[in-house]
Coordinates of C-alpha atoms in Angstrom, one line a residue:
X10 CA 156.0 30.9 74.3
X11 CA 152.9 29.1 75.5
X12 CA 153.1 26.6 78.4
X13 CA 150.3 24.6 80.1
X14 CA 149.8 24.8 83.8
X15 CA 148.8 22.1 86.3
X16 CA 145.1 22.5 85.1
X17 CA 146.1 22.0 81.4
X18 CA 145.3 25.8 80.9
X19 CA 147.6 27.6 78.4
X20 CA 149.7 30.5 79.6
X21 CA 151.7 32.7 77.3
X22 CA 155.0 34.1 78.3
X23 CA 154.8 37.4 76.5
X24 CA 156.0 41.0 76.9
X25 CA 153.8 41.4 80.0
X26 CA 155.9 38.9 81.9
X27 CA 158.8 40.6 83.7
X28 CA 160.2 37.7 85.6
X29 CA 160.3 33.9 85.3
X30 CA 161.0 31.8 88.4
X31 CA 162.2 28.4 87.3
X32 CA 162.7 25.2 89.2
X33 CA 164.4 22.2 87.7
X34 CA 164.0 19.8 90.6
X35 CA 161.6 19.0 93.4
X36 CA 163.8 20.7 96.0
X37 CA 163.7 24.1 94.3
X38 CA 160.0 23.6 93.6
X39 CA 159.3 23.1 97.3
X40 CA 161.3 26.3 98.2
X41 CA 159.3 28.3 95.6
X42 CA 156.0 26.8 96.7
X43 CA 156.7 27.6 100.3
X44 CA 157.6 31.2 99.4
X45 CA 154.5 31.7 97.2
X46 CA 152.2 30.2 99.9
X47 CA 153.2 33.2 102.1
X48 CA 151.9 35.6 99.4
X49 CA 148.4 36.5 98.3
X50 CA 146.9 34.3 95.6
X51 CA 147.3 37.0 92.9
X52 CA 151.0 37.7 93.7
X53 CA 152.4 36.2 90.5
X54 CA 149.8 38.0 88.2
X55 CA 150.1 41.3 90.1
X56 CA 153.9 41.3 89.7
X57 CA 154.0 39.9 86.2
X58 CA 155.8 36.8 87.3
X59 CA 155.5 33.3 85.7
X60 CA 156.5 30.2 87.8
X61 CA 157.8 27.5 85.5
X62 CA 158.7 24.0 86.8
X63 CA 160.5 21.2 84.9
X64 CA 158.9 17.9 86.0
X65 CA 159.9 15.9 82.9
X66 CA 162.4 13.8 84.9
X67 CA 159.6 12.6 87.2
X68 CA 158.2 9.1 86.4
X69 CA 154.8 9.5 84.6
X70 CA 152.8 7.5 87.2
X71 CA 154.2 9.7 90.0
X72 CA 153.4 12.8 88.0
X73 CA 149.8 11.7 87.2
X74 CA 148.8 10.3 90.6
X75 CA 150.8 12.2 93.2
X76 CA 152.4 15.4 91.8
X77 CA 149.6 16.8 89.7
X78 CA 146.9 16.3 92.3
X79 CA 149.1 18.1 94.9
X80 CA 149.8 21.0 92.4
X81 CA 146.1 21.4 91.7
X82 CA 145.7 22.4 95.4
X83 CA 148.1 25.3 95.0
X84 CA 146.4 28.8 94.8
X85 CA 148.8 29.8 92.0
X86 CA 149.6 28.5 88.5
X87 CA 152.6 26.3 87.9
X88 CA 153.6 26.3 84.2
X89 CA 155.0 22.8 83.4
X90 CA 157.8 22.2 81.1
X91 CA 157.2 19.4 78.6
X92 CA 159.5 17.7 76.1
X93 CA 158.9 20.6 73.6
X94 CA 160.0 23.3 76.1
X95 CA 162.7 21.3 78.0
X96 CA 166.0 22.9 77.9
X97 CA 164.7 26.4 77.2
X98 CA 165.4 27.7 80.7
X99 CA 168.8 28.2 82.3
X100 CA 169.7 25.8 85.1
X101 CA 172.4 25.9 87.7
X102 CA 172.5 22.7 89.9
X103 CA 170.5 23.0 93.1
X104 CA 169.5 26.6 92.4
X105 CA 166.3 28.5 91.6
X106 CA 166.6 30.5 88.3
X107 CA 165.2 34.0 88.3
X108 CA 165.0 35.3 84.7
X109 CA 164.4 39.0 84.2
X110 CA 162.7 40.0 81.0
X111 CA 162.0 43.3 79.2
X112 CA 159.7 43.2 76.2
X113 CA 160.1 39.4 76.0
X114 CA 163.9 39.6 76.0
X115 CA 166.2 38.3 78.8
X116 CA 167.9 41.1 80.6
X117 CA 169.3 39.2 83.6
X118 CA 169.6 35.8 85.1
X119 CA 170.2 35.2 88.8
X120 CA 170.4 32.0 90.8
X121 CA 169.3 31.7 94.4
X122 CA 169.0 28.9 96.9
X123 CA 166.6 30.0 99.7
X124 CA 163.1 31.5 99.9
X125 CA 164.6 34.6 101.6
X126 CA 167.0 35.1 98.6
X127 CA 164.1 34.6 96.2
X128 CA 162.0 37.3 98.0
X129 CA 164.9 39.7 98.0
X130 CA 165.3 39.3 94.2
X131 CA 161.6 39.7 93.5
X132 CA 161.2 43.1 95.1

């Protein structure tokens, strides 16, 4: 599965990725961002984690002129769901999805609400 990040760079979710953190709304995205900003800039790569965000529900003008410029300031990649990849990731309302993978296959799915719970599940 190949998904573009906020810089239009392709990232492949392959057997090297052990965990996907997924946000379906701005609220979860903000929690994940705040958590990741407390980590070193290589945290995701070092731990074989992909952060995927669904921004398809956001109006295109907001995406283009507000959200994307903000995301380009982040020191980590945010893989952005598009219409082709929408619906591929499990969602529980108002929760962050943590998808565990082994050799590209899903082995576990957890749902958390807070940055603290996210950190506990990424150890």
